[in-house]
Tab-separated table of N, CA, C and O in Angstrom:
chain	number	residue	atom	x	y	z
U	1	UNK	N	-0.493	22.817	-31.725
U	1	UNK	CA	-1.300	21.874	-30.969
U	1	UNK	C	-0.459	21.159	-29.909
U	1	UNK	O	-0.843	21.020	-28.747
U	2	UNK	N	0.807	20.679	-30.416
U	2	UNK	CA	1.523	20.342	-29.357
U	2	UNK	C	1.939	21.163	-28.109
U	2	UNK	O	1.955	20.756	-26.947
U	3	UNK	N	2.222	22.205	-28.494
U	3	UNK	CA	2.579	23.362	-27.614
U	3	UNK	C	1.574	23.809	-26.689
U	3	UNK	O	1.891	24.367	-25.638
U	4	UNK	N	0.351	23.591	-27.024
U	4	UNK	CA	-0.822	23.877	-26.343
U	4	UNK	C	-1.156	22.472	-25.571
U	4	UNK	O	-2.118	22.512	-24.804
U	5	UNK	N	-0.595	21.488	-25.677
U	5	UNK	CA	-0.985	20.094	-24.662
U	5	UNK	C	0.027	20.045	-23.982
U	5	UNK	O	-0.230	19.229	-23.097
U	6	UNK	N	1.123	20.453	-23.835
U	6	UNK	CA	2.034	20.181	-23.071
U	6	UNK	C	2.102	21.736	-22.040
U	6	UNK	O	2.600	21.658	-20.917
U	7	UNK	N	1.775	22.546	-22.352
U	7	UNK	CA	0.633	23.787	-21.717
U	7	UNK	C	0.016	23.226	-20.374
U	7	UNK	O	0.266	23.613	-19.232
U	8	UNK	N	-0.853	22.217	-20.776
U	8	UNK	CA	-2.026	22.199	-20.004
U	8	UNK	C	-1.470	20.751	-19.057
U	8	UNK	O	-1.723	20.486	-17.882
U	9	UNK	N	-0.591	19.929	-20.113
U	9	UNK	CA	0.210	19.183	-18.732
U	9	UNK	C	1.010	19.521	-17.827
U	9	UNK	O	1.274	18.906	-16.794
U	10	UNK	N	1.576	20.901	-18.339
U	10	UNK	CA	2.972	21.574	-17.241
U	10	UNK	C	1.396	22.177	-16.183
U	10	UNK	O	1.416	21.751	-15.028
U	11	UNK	N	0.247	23.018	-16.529
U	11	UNK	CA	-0.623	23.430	-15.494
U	11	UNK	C	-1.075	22.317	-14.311
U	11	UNK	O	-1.041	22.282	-13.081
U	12	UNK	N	-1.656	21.155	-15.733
U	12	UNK	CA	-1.978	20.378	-14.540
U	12	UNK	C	-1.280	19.554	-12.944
U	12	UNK	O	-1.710	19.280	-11.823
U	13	UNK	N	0.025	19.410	-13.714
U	13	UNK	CA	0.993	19.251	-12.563
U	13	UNK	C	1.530	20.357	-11.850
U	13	UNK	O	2.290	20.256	-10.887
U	14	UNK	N	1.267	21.026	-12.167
U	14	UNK	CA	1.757	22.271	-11.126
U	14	UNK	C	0.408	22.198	-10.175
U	14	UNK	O	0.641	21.807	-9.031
U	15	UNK	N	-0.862	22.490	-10.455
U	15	UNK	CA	-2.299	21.981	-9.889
U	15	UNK	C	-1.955	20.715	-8.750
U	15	UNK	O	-2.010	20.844	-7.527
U	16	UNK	N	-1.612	19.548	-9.455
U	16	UNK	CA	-1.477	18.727	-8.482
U	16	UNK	C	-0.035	19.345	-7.074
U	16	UNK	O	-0.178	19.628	-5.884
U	17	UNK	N	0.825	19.337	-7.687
U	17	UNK	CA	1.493	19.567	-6.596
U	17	UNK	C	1.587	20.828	-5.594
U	17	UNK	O	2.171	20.910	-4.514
U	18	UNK	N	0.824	21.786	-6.298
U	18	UNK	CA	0.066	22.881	-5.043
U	18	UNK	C	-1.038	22.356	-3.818
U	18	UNK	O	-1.314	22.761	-2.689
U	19	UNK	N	-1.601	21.001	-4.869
U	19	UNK	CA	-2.529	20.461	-3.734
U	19	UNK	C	-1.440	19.513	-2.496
U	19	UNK	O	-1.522	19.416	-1.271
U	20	UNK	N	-0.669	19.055	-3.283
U	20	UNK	CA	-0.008	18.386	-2.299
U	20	UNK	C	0.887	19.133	-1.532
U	20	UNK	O	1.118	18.733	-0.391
U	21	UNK	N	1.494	20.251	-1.987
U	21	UNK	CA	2.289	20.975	-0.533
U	21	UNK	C	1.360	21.470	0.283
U	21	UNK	O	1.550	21.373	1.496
U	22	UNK	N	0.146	22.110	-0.227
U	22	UNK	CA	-0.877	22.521	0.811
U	22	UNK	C	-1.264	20.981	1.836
U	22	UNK	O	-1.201	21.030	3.064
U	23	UNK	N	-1.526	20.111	1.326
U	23	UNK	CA	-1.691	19.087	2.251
U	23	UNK	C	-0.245	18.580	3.085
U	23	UNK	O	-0.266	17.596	3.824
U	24	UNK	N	0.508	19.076	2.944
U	24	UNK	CA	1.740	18.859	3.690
U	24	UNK	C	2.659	17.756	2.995
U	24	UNK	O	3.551	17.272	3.691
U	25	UNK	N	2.509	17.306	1.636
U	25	UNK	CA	3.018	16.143	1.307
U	25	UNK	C	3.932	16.692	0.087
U	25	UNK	O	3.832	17.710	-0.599
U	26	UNK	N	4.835	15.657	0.082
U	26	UNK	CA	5.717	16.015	-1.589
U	26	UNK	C	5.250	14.373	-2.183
U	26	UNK	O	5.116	13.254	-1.687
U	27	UNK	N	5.119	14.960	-3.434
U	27	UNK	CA	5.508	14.131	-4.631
U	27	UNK	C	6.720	12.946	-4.759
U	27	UNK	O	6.514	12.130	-5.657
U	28	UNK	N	7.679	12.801	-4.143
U	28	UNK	CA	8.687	12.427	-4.126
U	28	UNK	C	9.151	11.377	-3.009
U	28	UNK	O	10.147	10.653	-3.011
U	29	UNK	N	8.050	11.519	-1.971
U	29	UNK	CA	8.321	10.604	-1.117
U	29	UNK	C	7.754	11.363	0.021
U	29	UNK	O	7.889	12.585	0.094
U	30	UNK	N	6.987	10.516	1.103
U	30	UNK	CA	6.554	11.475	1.969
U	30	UNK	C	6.878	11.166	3.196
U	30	UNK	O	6.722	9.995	3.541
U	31	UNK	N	7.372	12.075	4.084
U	31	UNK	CA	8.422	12.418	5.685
U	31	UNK	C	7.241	12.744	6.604
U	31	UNK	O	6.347	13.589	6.552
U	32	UNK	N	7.540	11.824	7.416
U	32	UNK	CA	6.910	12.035	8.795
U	32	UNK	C	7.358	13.467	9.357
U	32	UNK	O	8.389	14.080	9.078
U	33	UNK	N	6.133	13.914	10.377
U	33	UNK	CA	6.689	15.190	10.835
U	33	UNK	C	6.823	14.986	12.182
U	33	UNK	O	5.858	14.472	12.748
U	34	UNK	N	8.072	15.349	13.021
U	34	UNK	CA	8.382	15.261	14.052
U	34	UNK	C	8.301	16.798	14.548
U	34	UNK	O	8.518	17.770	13.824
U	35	UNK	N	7.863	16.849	16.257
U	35	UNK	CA	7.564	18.008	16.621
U	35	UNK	C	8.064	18.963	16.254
U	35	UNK	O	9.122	18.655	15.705
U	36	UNK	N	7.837	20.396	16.238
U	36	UNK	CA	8.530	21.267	15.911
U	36	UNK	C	8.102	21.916	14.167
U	36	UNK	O	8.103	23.082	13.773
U	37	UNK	N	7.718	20.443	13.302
U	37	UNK	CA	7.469	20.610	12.325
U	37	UNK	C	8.659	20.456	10.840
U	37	UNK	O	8.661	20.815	9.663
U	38	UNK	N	9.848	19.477	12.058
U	38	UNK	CA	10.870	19.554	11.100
U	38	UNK	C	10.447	18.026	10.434
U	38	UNK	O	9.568	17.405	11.032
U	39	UNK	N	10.940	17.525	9.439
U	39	UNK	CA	10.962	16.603	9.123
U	39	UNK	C	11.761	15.141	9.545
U	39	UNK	O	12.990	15.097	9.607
U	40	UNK	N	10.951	14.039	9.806
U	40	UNK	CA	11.887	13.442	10.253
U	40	UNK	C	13.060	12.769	9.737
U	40	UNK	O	12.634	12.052	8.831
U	41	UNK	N	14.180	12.636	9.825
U	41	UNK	CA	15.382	11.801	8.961
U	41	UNK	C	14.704	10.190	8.335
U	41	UNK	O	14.545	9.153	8.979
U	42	UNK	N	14.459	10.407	7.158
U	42	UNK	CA	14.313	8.626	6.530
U	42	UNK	C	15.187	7.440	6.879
U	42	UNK	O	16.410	7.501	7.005
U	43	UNK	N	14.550	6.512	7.001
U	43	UNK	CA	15.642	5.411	7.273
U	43	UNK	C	16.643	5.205	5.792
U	43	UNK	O	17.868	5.092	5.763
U	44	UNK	N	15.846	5.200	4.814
U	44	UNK	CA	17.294	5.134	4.044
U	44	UNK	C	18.433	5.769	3.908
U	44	UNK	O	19.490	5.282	3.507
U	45	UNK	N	18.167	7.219	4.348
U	45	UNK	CA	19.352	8.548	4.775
U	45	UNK	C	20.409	8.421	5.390
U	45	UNK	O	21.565	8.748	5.124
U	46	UNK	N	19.498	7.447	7.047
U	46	UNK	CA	20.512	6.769	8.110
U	46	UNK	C	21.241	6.334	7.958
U	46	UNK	O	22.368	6.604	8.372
U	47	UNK	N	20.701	4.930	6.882
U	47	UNK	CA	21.428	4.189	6.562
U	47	UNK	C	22.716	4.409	5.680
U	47	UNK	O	23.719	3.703	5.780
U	48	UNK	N	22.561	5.619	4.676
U	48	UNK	CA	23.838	5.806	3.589
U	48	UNK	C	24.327	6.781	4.663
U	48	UNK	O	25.371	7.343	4.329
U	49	UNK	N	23.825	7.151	5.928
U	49	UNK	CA	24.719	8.412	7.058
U	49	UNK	C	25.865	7.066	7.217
U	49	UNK	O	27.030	7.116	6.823
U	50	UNK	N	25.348	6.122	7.753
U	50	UNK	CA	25.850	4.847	8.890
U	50	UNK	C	26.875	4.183	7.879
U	50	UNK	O	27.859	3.573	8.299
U	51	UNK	N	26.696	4.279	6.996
U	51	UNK	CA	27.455	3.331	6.195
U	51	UNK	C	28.763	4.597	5.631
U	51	UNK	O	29.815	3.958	5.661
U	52	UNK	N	28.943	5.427	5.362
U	52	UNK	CA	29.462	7.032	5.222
U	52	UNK	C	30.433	6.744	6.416
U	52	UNK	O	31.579	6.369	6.168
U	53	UNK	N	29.968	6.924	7.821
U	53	UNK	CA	31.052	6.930	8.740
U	53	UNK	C	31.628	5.311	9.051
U	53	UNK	O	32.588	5.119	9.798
U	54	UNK	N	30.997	4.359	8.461
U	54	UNK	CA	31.914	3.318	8.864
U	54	UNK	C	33.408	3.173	7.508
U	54	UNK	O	34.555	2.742	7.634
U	55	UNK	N	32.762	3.683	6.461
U	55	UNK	CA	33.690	3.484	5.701
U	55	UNK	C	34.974	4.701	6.257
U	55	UNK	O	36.151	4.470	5.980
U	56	UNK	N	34.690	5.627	6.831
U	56	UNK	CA	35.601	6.505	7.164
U	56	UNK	C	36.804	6.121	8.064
U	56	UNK	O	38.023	6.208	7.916
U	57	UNK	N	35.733	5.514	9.377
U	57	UNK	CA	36.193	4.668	10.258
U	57	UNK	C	37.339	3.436	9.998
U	57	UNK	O	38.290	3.127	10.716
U	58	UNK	N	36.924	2.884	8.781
U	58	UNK	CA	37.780	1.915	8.263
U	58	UNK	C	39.314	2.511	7.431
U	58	UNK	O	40.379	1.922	7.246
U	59	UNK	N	38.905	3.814	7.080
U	59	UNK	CA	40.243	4.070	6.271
U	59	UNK	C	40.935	5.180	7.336
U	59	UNK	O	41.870	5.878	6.942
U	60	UNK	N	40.470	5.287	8.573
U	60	UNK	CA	41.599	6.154	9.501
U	60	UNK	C	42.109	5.092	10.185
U	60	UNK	O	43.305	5.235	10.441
U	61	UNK	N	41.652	4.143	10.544
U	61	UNK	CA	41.611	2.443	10.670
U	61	UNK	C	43.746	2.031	10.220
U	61	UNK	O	44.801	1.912	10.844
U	62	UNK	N	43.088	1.952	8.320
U	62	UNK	CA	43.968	1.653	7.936
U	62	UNK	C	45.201	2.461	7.508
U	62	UNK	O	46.327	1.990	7.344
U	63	UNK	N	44.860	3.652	7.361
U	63	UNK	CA	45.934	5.092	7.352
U	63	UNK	C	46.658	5.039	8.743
U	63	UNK	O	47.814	5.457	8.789
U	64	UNK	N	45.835	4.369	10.317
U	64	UNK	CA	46.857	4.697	11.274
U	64	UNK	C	47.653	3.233	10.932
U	64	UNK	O	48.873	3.334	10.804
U	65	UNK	N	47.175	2.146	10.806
U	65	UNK	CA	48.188	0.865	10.397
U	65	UNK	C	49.220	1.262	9.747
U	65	UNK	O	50.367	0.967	10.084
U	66	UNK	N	48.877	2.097	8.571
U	66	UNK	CA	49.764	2.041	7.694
U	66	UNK	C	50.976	3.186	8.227
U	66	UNK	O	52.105	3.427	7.799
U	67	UNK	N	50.227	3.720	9.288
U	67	UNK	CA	51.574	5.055	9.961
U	67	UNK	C	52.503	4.157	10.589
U	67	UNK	O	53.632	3.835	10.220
U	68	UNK	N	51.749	3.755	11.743
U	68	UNK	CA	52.381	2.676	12.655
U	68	UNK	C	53.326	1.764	12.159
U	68	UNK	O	54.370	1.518	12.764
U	69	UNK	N	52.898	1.053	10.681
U	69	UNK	CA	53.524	0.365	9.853
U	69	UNK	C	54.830	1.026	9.917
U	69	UNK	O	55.870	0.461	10.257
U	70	UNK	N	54.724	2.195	9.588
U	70	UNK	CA	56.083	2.961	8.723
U	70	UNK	C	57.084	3.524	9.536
U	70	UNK	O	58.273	3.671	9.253
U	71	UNK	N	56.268	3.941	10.969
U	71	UNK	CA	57.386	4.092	11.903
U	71	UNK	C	58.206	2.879	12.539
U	71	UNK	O	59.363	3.010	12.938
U	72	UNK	N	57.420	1.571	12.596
U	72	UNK	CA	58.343	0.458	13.167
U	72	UNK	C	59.247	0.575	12.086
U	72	UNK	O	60.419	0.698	12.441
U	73	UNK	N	59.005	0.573	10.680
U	73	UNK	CA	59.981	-0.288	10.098
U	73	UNK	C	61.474	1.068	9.972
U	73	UNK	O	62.608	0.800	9.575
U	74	UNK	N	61.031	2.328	10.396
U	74	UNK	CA	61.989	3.538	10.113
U	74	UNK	C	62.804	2.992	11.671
U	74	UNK	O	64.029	2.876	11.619
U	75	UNK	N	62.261	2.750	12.687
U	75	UNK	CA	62.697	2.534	13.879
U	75	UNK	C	63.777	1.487	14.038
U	75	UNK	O	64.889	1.645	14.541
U	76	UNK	N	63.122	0.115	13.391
U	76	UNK	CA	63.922	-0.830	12.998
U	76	UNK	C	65.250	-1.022	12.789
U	76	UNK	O	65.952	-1.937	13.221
U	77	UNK	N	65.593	0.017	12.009
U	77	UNK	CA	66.997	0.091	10.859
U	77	UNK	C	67.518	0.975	12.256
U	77	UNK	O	66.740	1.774	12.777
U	78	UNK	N	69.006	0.739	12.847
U	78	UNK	CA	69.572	1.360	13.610
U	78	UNK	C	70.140	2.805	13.448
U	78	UNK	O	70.406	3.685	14.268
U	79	UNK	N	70.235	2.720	11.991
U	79	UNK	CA	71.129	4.050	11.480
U	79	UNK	C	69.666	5.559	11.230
U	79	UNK	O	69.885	6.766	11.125
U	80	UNK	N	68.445	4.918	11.210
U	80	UNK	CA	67.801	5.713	10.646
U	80	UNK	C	66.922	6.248	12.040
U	80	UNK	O	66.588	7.413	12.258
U	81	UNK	N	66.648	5.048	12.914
U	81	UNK	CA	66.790	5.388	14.331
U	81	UNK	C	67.532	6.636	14.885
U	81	UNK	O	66.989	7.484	15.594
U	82	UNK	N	68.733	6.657	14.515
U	82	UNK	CA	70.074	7.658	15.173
U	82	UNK	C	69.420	8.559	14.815
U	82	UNK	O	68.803	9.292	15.587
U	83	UNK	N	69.440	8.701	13.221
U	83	UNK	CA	68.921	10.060	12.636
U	83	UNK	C	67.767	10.798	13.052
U	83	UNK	O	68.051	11.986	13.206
U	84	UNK	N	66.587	10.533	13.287
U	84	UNK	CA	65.352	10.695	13.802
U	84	UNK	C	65.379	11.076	15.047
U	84	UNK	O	64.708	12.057	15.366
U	85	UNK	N	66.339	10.224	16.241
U	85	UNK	CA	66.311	10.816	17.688
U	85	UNK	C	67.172	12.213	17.863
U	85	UNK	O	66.747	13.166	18.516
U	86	UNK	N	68.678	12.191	17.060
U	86	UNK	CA	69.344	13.025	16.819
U	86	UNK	C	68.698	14.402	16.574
U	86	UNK	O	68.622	15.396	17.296
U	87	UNK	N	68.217	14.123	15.210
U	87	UNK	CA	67.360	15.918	14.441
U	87	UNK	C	66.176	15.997	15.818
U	87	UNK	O	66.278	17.020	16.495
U	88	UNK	N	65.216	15.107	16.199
U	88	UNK	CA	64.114	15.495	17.166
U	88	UNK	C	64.803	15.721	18.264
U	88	UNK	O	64.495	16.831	18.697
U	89	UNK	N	65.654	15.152	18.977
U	89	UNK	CA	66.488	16.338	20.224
U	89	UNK	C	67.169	17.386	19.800
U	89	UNK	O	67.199	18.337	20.582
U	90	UNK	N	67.905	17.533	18.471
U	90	UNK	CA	68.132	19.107	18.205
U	90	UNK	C	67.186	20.122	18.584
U	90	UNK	O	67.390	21.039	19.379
U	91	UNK	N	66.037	19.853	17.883
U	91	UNK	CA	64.918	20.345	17.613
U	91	UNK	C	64.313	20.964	18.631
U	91	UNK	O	64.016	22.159	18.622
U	92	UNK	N	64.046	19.967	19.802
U	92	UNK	CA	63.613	20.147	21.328
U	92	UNK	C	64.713	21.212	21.963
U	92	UNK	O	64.346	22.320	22.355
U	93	UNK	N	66.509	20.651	22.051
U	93	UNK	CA	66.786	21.670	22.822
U	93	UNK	C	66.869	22.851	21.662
U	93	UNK	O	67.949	23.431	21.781
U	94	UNK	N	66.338	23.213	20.938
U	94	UNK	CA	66.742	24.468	20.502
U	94	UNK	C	65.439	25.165	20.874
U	94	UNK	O	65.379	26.346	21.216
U	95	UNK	N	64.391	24.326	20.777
U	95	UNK	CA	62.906	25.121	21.229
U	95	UNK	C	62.342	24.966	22.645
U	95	UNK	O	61.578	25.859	23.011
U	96	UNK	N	62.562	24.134	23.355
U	96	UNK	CA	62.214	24.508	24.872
U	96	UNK	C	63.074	25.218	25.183
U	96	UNK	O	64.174	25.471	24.692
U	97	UNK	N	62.270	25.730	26.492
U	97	UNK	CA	63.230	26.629	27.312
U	97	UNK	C	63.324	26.022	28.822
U	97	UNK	O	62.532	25.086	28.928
U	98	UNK	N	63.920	26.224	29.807
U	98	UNK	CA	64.089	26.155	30.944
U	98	UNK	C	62.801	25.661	31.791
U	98	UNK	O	62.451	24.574	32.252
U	99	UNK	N	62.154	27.221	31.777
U	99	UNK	CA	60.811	26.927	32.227
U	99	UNK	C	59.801	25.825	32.171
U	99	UNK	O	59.204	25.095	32.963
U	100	UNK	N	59.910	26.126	30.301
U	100	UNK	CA	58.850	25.166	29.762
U	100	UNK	C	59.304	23.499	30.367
U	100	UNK	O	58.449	22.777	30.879
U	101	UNK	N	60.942	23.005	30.190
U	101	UNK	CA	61.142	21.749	31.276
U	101	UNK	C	60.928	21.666	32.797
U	101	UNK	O	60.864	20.601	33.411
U	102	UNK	N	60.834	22.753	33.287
U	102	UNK	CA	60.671	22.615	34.829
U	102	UNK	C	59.220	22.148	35.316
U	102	UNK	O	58.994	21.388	36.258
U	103	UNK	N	58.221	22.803	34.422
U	103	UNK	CA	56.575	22.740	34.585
U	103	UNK	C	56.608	21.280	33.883
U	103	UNK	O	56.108	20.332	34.488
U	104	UNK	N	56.960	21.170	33.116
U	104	UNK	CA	56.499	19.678	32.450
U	104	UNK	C	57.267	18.487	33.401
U	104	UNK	O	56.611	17.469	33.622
U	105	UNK	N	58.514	18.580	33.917
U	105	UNK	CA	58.960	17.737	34.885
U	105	UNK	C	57.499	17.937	36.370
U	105	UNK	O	56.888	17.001	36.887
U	106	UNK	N	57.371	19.114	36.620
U	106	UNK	CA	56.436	18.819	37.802
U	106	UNK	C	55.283	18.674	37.867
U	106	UNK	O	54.623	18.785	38.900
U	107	UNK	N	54.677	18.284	36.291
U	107	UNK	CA	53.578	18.000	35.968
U	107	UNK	C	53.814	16.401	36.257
U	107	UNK	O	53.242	15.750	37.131
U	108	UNK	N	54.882	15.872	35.231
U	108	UNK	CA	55.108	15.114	35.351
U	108	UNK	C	55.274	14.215	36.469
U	108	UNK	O	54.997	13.031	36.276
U	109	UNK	N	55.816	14.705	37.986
U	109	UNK	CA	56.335	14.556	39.357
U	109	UNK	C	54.934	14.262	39.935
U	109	UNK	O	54.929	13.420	40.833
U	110	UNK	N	53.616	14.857	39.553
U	110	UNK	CA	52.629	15.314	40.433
U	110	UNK	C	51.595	13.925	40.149
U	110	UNK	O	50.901	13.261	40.919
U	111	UNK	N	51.900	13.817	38.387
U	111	UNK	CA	51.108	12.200	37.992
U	111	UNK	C	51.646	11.521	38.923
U	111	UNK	O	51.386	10.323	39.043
């Protein structure tokens, strides 16, 4: 008997919600249709979109502080300064070439 009423409640809701996709509607909340036939974005969606990129905004925010942070204070210290300009001009003259300084000087010349 149970098995047979819960039968006829799984039909009847399936019943209802065939009527409602045929009428264009869900059960769940119902979306305006903007041309085309797509649905339109809900304002509450926006809102957890809007709030999503500000929090993002806030932690590239504080990740560049915290870069910026870390290079003054590496810059700071004279000895660690040396080290850093030292290895990054190794670095440069071992990987540019000639060329590559001549175009970047007359790029440079032309600003």
């Amino acid at each position: 008997k149970i098995m047979a009423s819960r039968k006829r409640q799984r039909s009847a809701r399936g019943s209802e919600e065939e009527g409602k996709e045929a009428a264009g509607t869900s059960g769940r909340g119902q979306q305006q249709q903007q041309e085309g036939g797509h649905p339109a974005p809900s304002r509450r969606r926006s809102e957890r979109l809007a709030r999503r990129e500000r929090k993002a905004r806030e932690a590239a925010r504080a990740k560049d502080a915290a870069a910026a942070a870390a290079v003054e204070a590496v810059f700071a210290n004279p000895l660690l300064r040396g080290k850093v300009l030292f290895f990054k001009l190794d670095l440069e003259r071992k990987t540019r070439t000639d060329e590559d300084i001549y175009e970047a000087v007359d790029e440079w010349l032309e600003d």
